[in-house]
PDB file of C-alpha atoms and ligand atoms in Angstrom:
ATOM      1  CA  MET A   1       6.719  -5.612  -5.250  1.00 82.00           C
ATOM      2  CA  SER A   2       5.522  -3.736  -2.133  1.00 95.00           C
ATOM      3  CA  VAL A   3       1.867  -3.890  -1.188  1.00 97.00           C
ATOM      4  CA  ILE A   4       1.582  -0.143  -1.955  1.00 98.00           C
ATOM      5  CA  ASN A   5       2.875  -0.667  -5.503  1.00 97.00           C
ATOM      6  CA  GLU A   6       0.544  -3.633  -5.915  1.00 98.00           C
ATOM      7  CA  ILE A   7      -2.423  -1.446  -4.938  1.00 97.00           C
ATOM      8  CA  SER A   8      -1.433   1.079  -7.601  1.00 97.00           C
ATOM      9  CA  GLU A   9      -0.892  -1.625 -10.259  1.00 97.00           C
ATOM     10  CA  PHE A  10      -4.149  -3.513  -9.571  1.00 97.00           C
ATOM     11  CA  LEU A  11      -6.072  -0.245  -9.462  1.00 96.00           C
ATOM     12  CA  GLN A  12      -4.800   0.631 -12.934  1.00 96.00           C
ATOM     13  CA  LYS A  13      -5.987  -2.780 -14.147  1.00 97.00           C
ATOM     14  CA  GLY A  14      -9.393  -2.131 -12.573  1.00 97.00           C
ATOM     15  CA  ARG A  15      -9.186  -5.187 -10.310  1.00 98.00           C
ATOM     16  CA  ALA A  16     -11.512  -3.974  -7.553  1.00 97.00           C
ATOM     17  CA  LYS A  17     -11.476  -7.191  -5.472  1.00 98.00           C
ATOM     18  CA  ASN A  18      -7.666  -7.267  -5.418  1.00 98.00           C
ATOM     19  CA  VAL A  19      -7.472  -3.578  -4.537  1.00 98.00           C
ATOM     20  CA  LYS A  20      -9.920  -4.059  -1.677  1.00 97.00           C
ATOM     21  CA  ALA A  21      -7.977  -7.043  -0.309  1.00 98.00           C
ATOM     22  CA  LEU A  22      -4.615  -5.304  -0.694  1.00 98.00           C
ATOM     23  CA  VAL A  23      -5.791  -2.143   1.089  1.00 97.00           C
ATOM     24  CA  GLN A  24      -6.941  -4.355   3.969  1.00 97.00           C
ATOM     25  CA  GLN A  25      -3.590  -6.186   3.905  1.00 98.00           C
ATOM     26  CA  ALA A  26      -1.704  -2.868   4.000  1.00 98.00           C
ATOM     27  CA  LEU A  27      -3.778  -1.725   6.989  1.00 96.00           C
ATOM     28  CA  ASP A  28      -3.142  -5.055   8.736  1.00 97.00           C
ATOM     29  CA  GLU A  29       0.594  -4.549   8.141  1.00 97.00           C
ATOM     30  CA  GLY A  30       0.324  -1.245   9.995  1.00 96.00           C
ATOM     31  CA  ILE A  31       0.953   1.017   7.001  1.00 96.00           C
ATOM     32  CA  ASP A  32      -0.244   4.610   7.510  1.00 94.00           C
ATOM     33  CA  PRO A  33      -3.691   5.036   5.856  1.00 93.00           C
ATOM     34  CA  LYS A  34      -2.522   8.331   4.312  1.00 90.00           C
ATOM     35  CA  GLU A  35       0.384   6.500   2.646  1.00 95.00           C
ATOM     36  CA  ILE A  36      -2.043   3.876   1.311  1.00 96.00           C
ATOM     37  CA  LEU A  37      -4.255   6.673  -0.035  1.00 93.00           C
ATOM     38  CA  ASN A  38      -1.543   8.864  -1.563  1.00 91.00           C
ATOM     39  CA  ASP A  39       1.107   6.384  -2.737  1.00 95.00           C
ATOM     40  CA  GLY A  40      -1.221   3.484  -3.571  1.00 96.00           C
ATOM     41  CA  LEU A  41      -4.727   4.562  -4.611  1.00 95.00           C
ATOM     42  CA  LEU A  42      -4.187   8.157  -5.763  1.00 92.00           C
ATOM     43  CA  SER A  43      -0.867   7.401  -7.420  1.00 95.00           C
ATOM     44  CA  GLY A  44      -2.553   4.607  -9.434  1.00 95.00           C
ATOM     45  CA  MET A  45      -5.414   6.929 -10.385  1.00 94.00           C
ATOM     46  CA  MET A  46      -2.997   9.650 -11.484  1.00 93.00           C
ATOM     47  CA  SER A  47      -1.112   7.151 -13.686  1.00 95.00           C
ATOM     48  CA  ILE A  48      -4.281   6.026 -15.388  1.00 94.00           C
ATOM     49  CA  GLY A  49      -5.281   9.692 -15.801  1.00 91.00           C
ATOM     50  CA  GLU A  50      -1.993  10.403 -17.549  1.00 94.00           C
ATOM     51  CA  ARG A  51      -2.437   7.428 -19.882  1.00 95.00           C
ATOM     52  CA  PHE A  52      -6.024   8.524 -20.571  1.00 93.00           C
ATOM     53  CA  LYS A  53      -4.762  11.984 -21.535  1.00 91.00           C
ATOM     54  CA  ASN A  54      -2.232  10.403 -23.916  1.00 94.00           C
ATOM     55  CA  ASN A  55      -4.901   8.166 -25.512  1.00 95.00           C
ATOM     56  CA  GLU A  56      -3.155   5.030 -24.253  1.00 96.00           C
ATOM     57  CA  VAL A  57      -6.300   3.913 -22.375  1.00 94.00           C
ATOM     58  CA  PHE A  58      -9.952   4.840 -22.897  1.00 94.00           C
ATOM     59  CA  VAL A  59     -13.127   5.501 -20.892  1.00 92.00           C
ATOM     60  CA  PRO A  60     -13.935   1.819 -20.057  1.00 94.00           C
ATOM     61  CA  GLU A  61     -10.480   1.266 -18.538  1.00 96.00           C
ATOM     62  CA  VAL A  62     -10.710   4.511 -16.578  1.00 94.00           C
ATOM     63  CA  LEU A  63     -14.168   3.580 -15.371  1.00 93.00           C
ATOM     64  CA  VAL A  64     -13.116   0.205 -13.963  1.00 96.00           C
ATOM     65  CA  ALA A  65     -10.047   1.821 -12.375  1.00 95.00           C
ATOM     66  CA  ALA A  66     -12.342   4.399 -10.733  1.00 93.00           C
ATOM     67  CA  ARG A  67     -14.567   1.584  -9.409  1.00 95.00           C
ATOM     68  CA  ALA A  68     -11.501  -0.113  -7.952  1.00 96.00           C
ATOM     69  CA  MET A  69     -10.461   3.210  -6.385  1.00 94.00           C
ATOM     70  CA  ASN A  70     -13.866   3.646  -4.742  1.00 94.00           C
ATOM     71  CA  LYS A  71     -13.743   0.048  -3.408  1.00 96.00           C
ATOM     72  CA  GLY A  72     -10.319   0.733  -1.904  1.00 95.00           C
ATOM     73  CA  LEU A  73     -11.616   3.957  -0.367  1.00 93.00           C
ATOM     74  CA  GLU A  74     -14.471   2.051   1.289  1.00 94.00           C
ATOM     75  CA  VAL A  75     -11.943  -0.087   3.177  1.00 95.00           C
ATOM     76  CA  LEU A  76      -9.866   2.965   4.087  1.00 92.00           C
ATOM     77  CA  GLU A  77     -12.760   5.157   5.190  1.00 90.00           C
ATOM     78  CA  PRO A  78     -13.009   4.042   8.853  1.00 90.00           C
ATOM     79  CA  GLU A  79      -9.277   4.697   9.246  1.00 89.00           C
ATOM     80  CA  LEU A  80      -9.401   8.135   7.641  1.00 84.00           C
ATOM     81  CA  VAL A  81     -12.522   9.201   9.489  1.00 81.00           C
ATOM     82  CA  LYS A  82     -11.936   9.811  13.160  1.00 66.00           C
ATOM     83  CA  VAL A  83     -15.121  11.557  14.196  1.00 56.00           C
ATOM     84  CA  GLY A  84     -15.106  13.843  17.227  1.00 57.00           C
ATOM     85  CA  ASN A  85     -17.955  13.855  19.736  1.00 58.00           C
ATOM     86  CA  GLU A  86     -19.388  17.299  19.002  1.00 67.00           C
ATOM     87  CA  PRO A  87     -21.012  17.667  15.570  1.00 79.00           C
ATOM     88  CA  VAL A  88     -19.384  20.697  13.965  1.00 91.00           C
ATOM     89  CA  GLY A  89     -22.109  21.403  11.450  1.00 96.00           C
ATOM     90  CA  VAL A  90     -24.136  20.059   8.570  1.00 97.00           C
ATOM     91  CA  ALA A  91     -22.871  19.913   4.993  1.00 98.00           C
ATOM     92  CA  VAL A  92     -24.472  19.027   1.667  1.00 98.00           C
ATOM     93  CA  ILE A  93     -22.082  17.801  -1.011  1.00 98.00           C
ATOM     94  CA  GLY A  94     -22.440  16.826  -4.650  1.00 98.00           C
ATOM     95  CA  THR A  95     -20.812  16.902  -8.073  1.00 98.00           C
ATOM     96  CA  VAL A  96     -22.499  19.498 -10.263  1.00 98.00           C
ATOM     97  CA  LYS A  97     -24.918  18.878 -13.108  1.00 98.00           C
ATOM     98  CA  GLY A  98     -23.465  17.149 -16.162  1.00 98.00           C
ATOM     99  CA  ASP A  99     -20.486  15.785 -14.249  1.00 98.00           C
ATOM    100  CA  LEU A 100     -20.128  12.126 -13.233  1.00 98.00           C
ATOM    101  CA  HIS A 101     -16.740  12.260 -11.486  1.00 97.00           C
ATOM    102  CA  ASP A 102     -17.147  11.252  -7.844  1.00 96.00           C
ATOM    103  CA  ILE A 103     -13.782  10.194  -6.435  1.00 95.00           C
ATOM    104  CA  GLY A 104     -12.693  13.665  -5.285  1.00 95.00           C
ATOM    105  CA  LYS A 105     -16.160  14.341  -3.888  1.00 96.00           C
ATOM    106  CA  ASN A 106     -16.050  11.045  -1.978  1.00 94.00           C
ATOM    107  CA  LEU A 107     -12.683  11.995  -0.485  1.00 92.00           C
ATOM    108  CA  VAL A 108     -13.960  15.417   0.578  1.00 95.00           C
ATOM    109  CA  THR A 109     -16.993  13.667   2.116  1.00 94.00           C
ATOM    110  CA  MET A 110     -14.736  11.404   4.165  1.00 89.00           C
ATOM    111  CA  MET A 111     -12.547  14.256   5.377  1.00 89.00           C
ATOM    112  CA  LEU A 112     -15.603  16.328   6.353  1.00 92.00           C
ATOM    113  CA  LYS A 113     -16.982  13.355   8.278  1.00 89.00           C
ATOM    114  CA  GLY A 114     -13.593  13.076   9.957  1.00 83.00           C
ATOM    115  CA  ALA A 115     -13.789  16.761  10.895  1.00 87.00           C
ATOM    116  CA  GLY A 116     -17.111  16.057  12.642  1.00 88.00           C
ATOM    117  CA  PHE A 117     -19.636  17.140  10.019  1.00 93.00           C
ATOM    118  CA  GLU A 118     -23.021  15.534   9.441  1.00 94.00           C
ATOM    119  CA  ILE A 119     -22.785  14.955   5.684  1.00 95.00           C
ATOM    120  CA  HIS A 120     -25.505  14.654   3.079  1.00 98.00           C
ATOM    121  CA  ASP A 121     -23.914  13.356  -0.115  1.00 98.00           C
ATOM    122  CA  ILE A 122     -26.364  13.924  -2.970  1.00 98.00           C
ATOM    123  CA  GLY A 123     -24.231  12.215  -5.585  1.00 98.00           C
ATOM    124  CA  VAL A 124     -23.199  13.234  -9.075  1.00 98.00           C
ATOM    125  CA  ASP A 125     -24.886  15.141 -11.914  1.00 98.00           C
ATOM    126  CA  VAL A 126     -26.741  17.239  -9.340  1.00 98.00           C
ATOM    127  CA  PRO A 127     -28.933  20.096 -10.625  1.00 98.00           C
ATOM    128  CA  ALA A 128     -28.925  23.449  -8.818  1.00 98.00           C
ATOM    129  CA  GLU A 129     -32.413  22.968  -7.345  1.00 98.00           C
ATOM    130  CA  ALA A 130     -31.361  19.663  -5.742  1.00 98.00           C
ATOM    131  CA  PHE A 131     -28.432  21.314  -3.897  1.00 98.00           C
ATOM    132  CA  ILE A 132     -30.760  23.993  -2.562  1.00 98.00           C
ATOM    133  CA  GLU A 133     -33.662  21.676  -1.709  1.00 98.00           C
ATOM    134  CA  LYS A 134     -31.388  19.358   0.272  1.00 98.00           C
ATOM    135  CA  ALA A 135     -29.638  22.242   2.049  1.00 98.00           C
ATOM    136  CA  GLU A 136     -33.002  23.672   3.102  1.00 98.00           C
ATOM    137  CA  GLU A 137     -34.337  20.248   4.123  1.00 98.00           C
ATOM    138  CA  VAL A 138     -31.419  19.382   6.422  1.00 98.00           C
ATOM    139  CA  ASN A 139     -30.754  22.956   7.592  1.00 97.00           C
ATOM    140  CA  ALA A 140     -27.204  22.817   6.257  1.00 98.00           C
ATOM    141  CA  ASP A 141     -24.389  25.179   7.180  1.00 98.00           C
ATOM    142  CA  VAL A 142     -22.276  24.435   4.118  1.00 98.00           C
ATOM    143  CA  ILE A 143     -22.943  23.631   0.459  1.00 98.00           C
ATOM    144  CA  CYS A 144     -19.967  21.844  -1.158  1.00 98.00           C
ATOM    145  CA  MET A 145     -19.696  21.509  -4.930  1.00 98.00           C
ATOM    146  CA  SER A 146     -17.194  19.483  -6.922  1.00 98.00           C
ATOM    147  CA  ALA A 147     -16.522  19.697 -10.689  1.00 98.00           C
ATOM    148  CA  LEU A 148     -13.903  17.919 -12.797  1.00 98.00           C
ATOM    149  CA  LEU A 149     -14.775  19.220 -16.242  1.00 98.00           C
ATOM    150  CA  THR A 150     -14.193  22.691 -17.638  1.00 98.00           C
ATOM    151  CA  THR A 151     -17.628  22.320 -19.263  1.00 98.00           C
ATOM    152  CA  THR A 152     -19.411  21.719 -15.928  1.00 98.00           C
ATOM    153  CA  MET A 153     -17.595  24.307 -13.786  1.00 98.00           C
ATOM    154  CA  PRO A 154     -20.089  27.039 -14.788  1.00 98.00           C
ATOM    155  CA  ASN A 155     -22.861  24.985 -13.157  1.00 98.00           C
ATOM    156  CA  MET A 156     -21.376  25.986  -9.799  1.00 98.00           C
ATOM    157  CA  GLU A 157     -22.301  29.565 -10.597  1.00 98.00           C
ATOM    158  CA  THR A 158     -25.821  28.433 -11.517  1.00 98.00           C
ATOM    159  CA  VAL A 159     -26.249  27.146  -7.956  1.00 98.00           C
ATOM    160  CA  ILE A 160     -24.935  30.404  -6.483  1.00 98.00           C
ATOM    161  CA  ASN A 161     -27.215  32.480  -8.717  1.00 98.00           C
ATOM    162  CA  ALA A 162     -30.202  30.347  -7.753  1.00 98.00           C
ATOM    163  CA  LEU A 163     -29.376  30.880  -4.062  1.00 98.00           C
ATOM    164  CA  LYS A 164     -29.237  34.644  -4.688  1.00 98.00           C
ATOM    165  CA  GLU A 165     -32.554  34.623  -6.559  1.00 98.00           C
ATOM    166  CA  GLN A 166     -34.207  32.827  -3.645  1.00 98.00           C
ATOM    167  CA  GLY A 167     -32.701  35.217  -1.073  1.00 98.00           C
ATOM    168  CA  LEU A 168     -30.709  32.348   0.466  1.00 98.00           C
ATOM    169  CA  ARG A 169     -27.142  33.254  -0.491  1.00 98.00           C
ATOM    170  CA  ASP A 170     -26.060  34.488   2.946  1.00 97.00           C
ATOM    171  CA  LYS A 171     -27.619  31.532   4.727  1.00 98.00           C
ATOM    172  CA  TYR A 172     -24.953  29.104   3.460  1.00 98.00           C
ATOM    173  CA  ILE A 173     -21.192  28.873   3.277  1.00 98.00           C
ATOM    174  CA  VAL A 174     -20.506  27.841  -0.329  1.00 98.00           C
ATOM    175  CA  MET A 175     -17.337  25.851  -1.045  1.00 98.00           C
ATOM    176  CA  VAL A 176     -16.035  24.747  -4.432  1.00 98.00           C
ATOM    177  CA  GLY A 177     -13.251  22.454  -5.635  1.00 98.00           C
ATOM    178  CA  GLY A 178     -12.122  19.964  -8.248  1.00 98.00           C
ATOM    179  CA  ALA A 179      -9.157  19.750 -10.615  1.00 97.00           C
ATOM    180  CA  PRO A 180     -10.069  22.599 -13.040  1.00 98.00           C
ATOM    181  CA  VAL A 181     -11.345  24.940 -10.290  1.00 98.00           C
ATOM    182  CA  ASN A 182      -9.093  27.602  -8.759  1.00 98.00           C
ATOM    183  CA  GLU A 183      -9.195  30.585  -6.432  1.00 98.00           C
ATOM    184  CA  SER A 184      -9.759  33.091  -9.202  1.00 98.00           C
ATOM    185  CA  PHE A 185     -12.719  31.130 -10.626  1.00 98.00           C
ATOM    186  CA  SER A 186     -14.142  30.757  -7.128  1.00 98.00           C
ATOM    187  CA  ASN A 187     -13.951  34.540  -6.583  1.00 98.00           C
ATOM    188  CA  GLN A 188     -15.406  35.214 -10.013  1.00 98.00           C
ATOM    189  CA  ILE A 189     -18.534  33.123  -9.357  1.00 98.00           C
ATOM    190  CA  GLY A 190     -18.960  34.421  -5.793  1.00 98.00           C
ATOM    191  CA  ALA A 191     -18.221  31.239  -3.827  1.00 98.00           C
ATOM    192  CA  ASP A 192     -16.990  31.677  -0.261  1.00 98.00           C
ATOM    193  CA  TYR A 193     -14.058  29.267  -0.395  1.00 98.00           C
ATOM    194  CA  TYR A 194     -11.990  27.312  -2.891  1.00 98.00           C
ATOM    195  CA  THR A 195      -9.714  24.595  -1.535  1.00 98.00           C
ATOM    196  CA  PRO A 196      -7.324  22.463  -3.597  1.00 97.00           C
ATOM    197  CA  ASP A 197      -7.715  19.164  -1.734  1.00 94.00           C
ATOM    198  CA  ALA A 198      -9.998  17.210   0.545  1.00 93.00           C
ATOM    199  CA  ALA A 199      -8.039  17.647   3.771  1.00 88.00           C
ATOM    200  CA  THR A 200      -7.882  21.444   3.334  1.00 94.00           C
ATOM    201  CA  ALA A 201     -11.597  21.499   2.460  1.00 96.00           C
ATOM    202  CA  ALA A 202     -12.402  19.880   5.814  1.00 93.00           C
ATOM    203  CA  GLU A 203     -10.138  22.258   7.767  1.00 93.00           C
ATOM    204  CA  VAL A 204     -11.535  25.339   6.050  1.00 97.00           C
ATOM    205  CA  ALA A 205     -15.162  24.174   6.382  1.00 97.00           C
ATOM    206  CA  LYS A 206     -14.732  23.573  10.105  1.00 94.00           C
ATOM    207  CA  LYS A 207     -13.130  26.967  10.717  1.00 96.00           C
ATOM    208  CA  ALA A 208     -15.723  28.770   8.573  1.00 98.00           C
ATOM    209  CA  VAL A 209     -18.661  27.183  10.418  1.00 97.00           C
ATOM    210  CA  LEU A 210     -17.193  27.785  13.870  1.00 94.00           C
ATOM    211  CA  ASP A 211     -16.369  31.434  12.973  1.00 95.00           C
ATOM    212  CA  LYS A 212     -19.873  31.999  11.586  1.00 94.00           C
ATOM    213  CA  LYS A 213     -21.516  30.486  14.673  1.00 91.00           C
ATOM    214  CA  ALA A 214     -19.277  32.560  16.970  1.00 91.00           C
ATOM    215  CA  ALA A 215     -20.256  35.744  15.110  1.00 91.00           C
ATOM    216  CA  GLN A 216     -24.023  35.072  15.448  1.00 87.00           C
TER     217      GLN A 216
HETATM  218 CO1  LIG B   1     -12.813  11.889 -16.753  1.00 60.49          CO
HETATM  219  N1  LIG B   1     -11.849  13.512 -17.298  1.00 60.49           N
HETATM  220  N2  LIG B   1     -14.067  12.159 -18.232  1.00 60.49           N
HETATM  221  N3  LIG B   1     -13.551  10.215 -16.187  1.00 60.49           N
HETATM  222  N4  LIG B   1     -11.301  11.714 -15.653  1.00 60.49           N
HETATM  223  C1  LIG B   1     -10.757  13.953 -16.433  1.00 60.49           C
HETATM  224  C2  LIG B   1     -11.272  14.911 -15.366  1.00 60.49           C
HETATM  225  C3  LIG B   1      -9.792  14.642 -17.484  1.00 60.49           C
HETATM  226  C4  LIG B   1      -8.892  15.745 -16.859  1.00 60.49           C
HETATM  227  C5  LIG B   1      -8.953  13.549 -18.182  1.00 60.49           C
HETATM  228  C6  LIG B   1      -8.025  14.097 -19.232  1.00 60.49           C
HETATM  229  O1  LIG B   1      -8.433  14.333 -20.331  1.00 60.49           O
HETATM  230  N5  LIG B   1      -6.793  14.306 -18.899  1.00 60.49           N
HETATM  231  C7  LIG B   1     -10.813  15.188 -18.538  1.00 60.49           C
HETATM  232  C8  LIG B   1     -11.355  16.592 -18.269  1.00 60.49           C
HETATM  233  C9  LIG B   1     -10.801  17.614 -19.236  1.00 60.49           C
HETATM  234  C10 LIG B   1     -11.346  18.962 -18.917  1.00 60.49           C
HETATM  235  O2  LIG B   1     -12.508  19.196 -18.764  1.00 60.49           O
HETATM  236  N6  LIG B   1     -10.441  19.900 -18.835  1.00 60.49           N
HETATM  237  C11 LIG B   1     -11.898  14.136 -18.440  1.00 60.49           C
HETATM  238  C12 LIG B   1     -12.855  13.875 -19.474  1.00 60.49           C
HETATM  239  C13 LIG B   1     -12.647  14.662 -20.767  1.00 60.49           C
HETATM  240  C14 LIG B   1     -13.908  12.969 -19.327  1.00 60.49           C
HETATM  241  C15 LIG B   1     -15.000  12.623 -20.344  1.00 60.49           C
HETATM  242  C16 LIG B   1     -15.598  13.818 -21.107  1.00 60.49           C
HETATM  243  C17 LIG B   1     -14.380  11.575 -21.297  1.00 60.49           C
HETATM  244  C18 LIG B   1     -15.272  11.098 -22.428  1.00 60.49           C
HETATM  245  O3  LIG B   1     -16.368  10.637 -22.215  1.00 60.49           O
HETATM  246  N7  LIG B   1     -14.763  11.277 -23.605  1.00 60.49           N
HETATM  247  C19 LIG B   1     -16.064  11.926 -19.458  1.00 60.49           C
HETATM  248  C20 LIG B   1     -17.089  12.912 -18.865  1.00 60.49           C
HETATM  249  C21 LIG B   1     -18.186  12.201 -18.131  1.00 60.49           C
HETATM  250  C22 LIG B   1     -19.009  13.167 -17.318  1.00 60.49           C
HETATM  251  O4  LIG B   1     -18.655  13.482 -16.194  1.00 60.49           O
HETATM  252  N8  LIG B   1     -20.107  13.654 -17.881  1.00 60.49           N
HETATM  253  C23 LIG B   1     -15.193  11.380 -18.376  1.00 60.49           C
HETATM  254  C24 LIG B   1     -15.491  10.207 -17.692  1.00 60.49           C
HETATM  255  C25 LIG B   1     -14.704   9.661 -16.708  1.00 60.49           C
HETATM  256  C26 LIG B   1     -15.012   8.308 -16.064  1.00 60.49           C
HETATM  257  C27 LIG B   1     -16.502   8.066 -15.825  1.00 60.49           C
HETATM  258  C28 LIG B   1     -14.470   7.232 -16.970  1.00 60.49           C
HETATM  259  C29 LIG B   1     -14.125   8.402 -14.767  1.00 60.49           C
HETATM  260  C30 LIG B   1     -14.877   8.915 -13.513  1.00 60.49           C
HETATM  261  C31 LIG B   1     -15.384   7.799 -12.638  1.00 60.49           C
HETATM  262  C32 LIG B   1     -15.740   8.273 -11.268  1.00 60.49           C
HETATM  263  O5  LIG B   1     -15.408   9.370 -10.812  1.00 60.49           O
HETATM  264  N9  LIG B   1     -16.459   7.412 -10.580  1.00 60.49           N
HETATM  265  C33 LIG B   1     -13.102   9.471 -15.133  1.00 60.49           C
HETATM  266  C34 LIG B   1     -11.873   9.693 -14.431  1.00 60.49           C
HETATM  267  C35 LIG B   1     -11.559   8.720 -13.326  1.00 60.49           C
HETATM  268  C36 LIG B   1     -11.009  10.765 -14.741  1.00 60.49           C
HETATM  269  C37 LIG B   1      -9.577  11.034 -14.208  1.00 60.49           C
HETATM  270  C38 LIG B   1      -8.664  10.022 -14.894  1.00 60.49           C
HETATM  271  C39 LIG B   1      -9.364  10.942 -12.715  1.00 60.49           C
HETATM  272  C40 LIG B   1     -10.275  11.835 -11.868  1.00 60.49           C
HETATM  273  C41 LIG B   1     -10.107  11.480 -10.422  1.00 60.49           C
HETATM  274  O6  LIG B   1     -10.909  10.767  -9.854  1.00 60.49           O
HETATM  275  N10 LIG B   1      -8.989  11.931  -9.799  1.00 60.49           N
HETATM  276  C42 LIG B   1      -9.348  12.531 -14.674  1.00 60.49           C
HETATM  277  C43 LIG B   1      -7.885  12.825 -14.991  1.00 60.49           C
HETATM  278  C44 LIG B   1      -7.171  13.472 -13.831  1.00 60.49           C
HETATM  279  O7  LIG B   1      -7.778  14.120 -12.981  1.00 60.49           O
HETATM  280  N11 LIG B   1      -5.873  13.362 -13.824  1.00 60.49           N
HETATM  281  C45 LIG B   1     -10.393  12.711 -15.706  1.00 60.49           C
HETATM  282  C46 LIG B   1      -8.658  11.607  -8.419  1.00 60.49           C
HETATM  283  C47 LIG B   1      -9.428  12.555  -7.473  1.00 60.49           C
HETATM  284  C48 LIG B   1      -9.044  12.270  -6.019  1.00 60.49           C
HETATM  285  O8  LIG B   1      -9.031  13.875  -7.793  1.00 60.49           O
HETATM  286  O9  LIG B   1     -11.398  14.603  -8.326  1.00 60.49           O
HETATM  287  O10 LIG B   1      -9.418  16.164  -8.697  1.00 60.49           O
HETATM  288  P1  LIG B   1     -10.065  15.074  -7.926  1.00 60.49           P
HETATM  289  O11 LIG B   1     -10.236  15.563  -6.401  1.00 60.49           O
HETATM  290  C49 LIG B   1      -9.182  16.194  -5.717  1.00 60.49           C
HETATM  291  C50 LIG B   1      -9.222  17.718  -5.790  1.00 60.49           C
HETATM  292  O12 LIG B   1      -9.634  18.204  -7.038  1.00 60.49           O
HETATM  293  C51 LIG B   1     -10.088  18.093  -4.624  1.00 60.49           C
HETATM  294  O13 LIG B   1      -9.890  17.051  -3.663  1.00 60.49           O
HETATM  295  C52 LIG B   1      -9.365  15.875  -4.259  1.00 60.49           C
HETATM  296  C53 LIG B   1      -8.007  15.566  -3.633  1.00 60.49           C
HETATM  297  O14 LIG B   1      -7.992  15.570  -2.285  1.00 60.49           O
HETATM  298  N12 LIG B   1     -11.518  18.274  -4.777  1.00 60.49           N
HETATM  299  C54 LIG B   1     -12.164  19.181  -3.986  1.00 60.49           C
HETATM  300  C55 LIG B   1     -12.434  17.673  -5.557  1.00 60.49           C
HETATM  301  N13 LIG B   1     -13.650  18.160  -5.314  1.00 60.49           N
HETATM  302  C56 LIG B   1     -13.525  19.087  -4.331  1.00 60.49           C
HETATM  303  C57 LIG B   1     -14.478  19.885  -3.674  1.00 60.49           C
HETATM  304  C58 LIG B   1     -14.023  20.771  -2.691  1.00 60.49           C
HETATM  305  C59 LIG B   1     -12.663  20.862  -2.376  1.00 60.49           C
HETATM  306  C60 LIG B   1     -11.731  20.063  -3.017  1.00 60.49           C
HETATM  307  O15 LIG B   1     -14.834  21.596  -1.989  1.00 60.49           O
HETATM  308  C61 LIG B   1     -16.220  21.452  -2.088  1.00 60.49           C
END
């Protein structure tokens, strides 16, 4: 079995130590970090997601697989993040209130770091006030929200409404994403940008900040 397949298999079994060691082994063998991410880690996570949907595995198994995924990502992070010299801007990122999914958010965080952003990751289950308080505290350019549940997506709008109420809406570029989120939902709630994946999020955030600064 190839090291990439082993990463996927061990991830599905939730064997964090093995996943960590295998990701390092794959890097040492010169395998492209993006291949390790997409064909090893994410492919394993997608398989477990499919089995979860079909009631073949349950929350505890998914949880340990997610821990293994995050351990693998830690090893991969320095390779995925190639920070430029000039800081592009400041971003606050979190998963919205009621939602504990953090893998997508962590990937977006890494890609934003790679694009040269100073990142303030405020974690999961983040209430609206916490997004705004942190953005004000660090003088952020961008507020990034992730949601993985159809039940928590509306909490993105709560943040946007709170920004409006406090007269702060135009101060920030608001970006949203996560599996159930799409362009139409993003427009409906008044976000500035929806992006389907972490790499696009970083590209769009960088362009949006540079355009905004150029226009000022
Ligand atoms: Co949960 N879960 N989960 N889960 N879980 C899903 C999301 C689900 C689709 C599974 C299913 O039923 N098929 C389903 C949601 C159904 C729905 O709402 N429509 C679901 C459910 C129901 C639940 C619980 C309610 C289950 C229960 O308790 N009965 C529960 C809710 C807990 C809570 O949050 N309050 C729950 C719990 C969990 C675990 C804790 C066990 C675990 C999370 C652990 C963790 O994150 N540390 C977990 C997991 C792992 C999943 C699946 C299997 C995988 C999610 C994931 O990490 N994907 C997921 C099934 C699936 O998605 N196939 C599922 C990999 C990740 C890289 O993708 O996060 O989509 P994603 O990020 C992508 C893009 O979306 C984008 O970039 C990334 C790719 O580059 N992106 C952004 C994300 N955020 C972005 C922000 C941006 C831009 C792009 O700009 C700001």
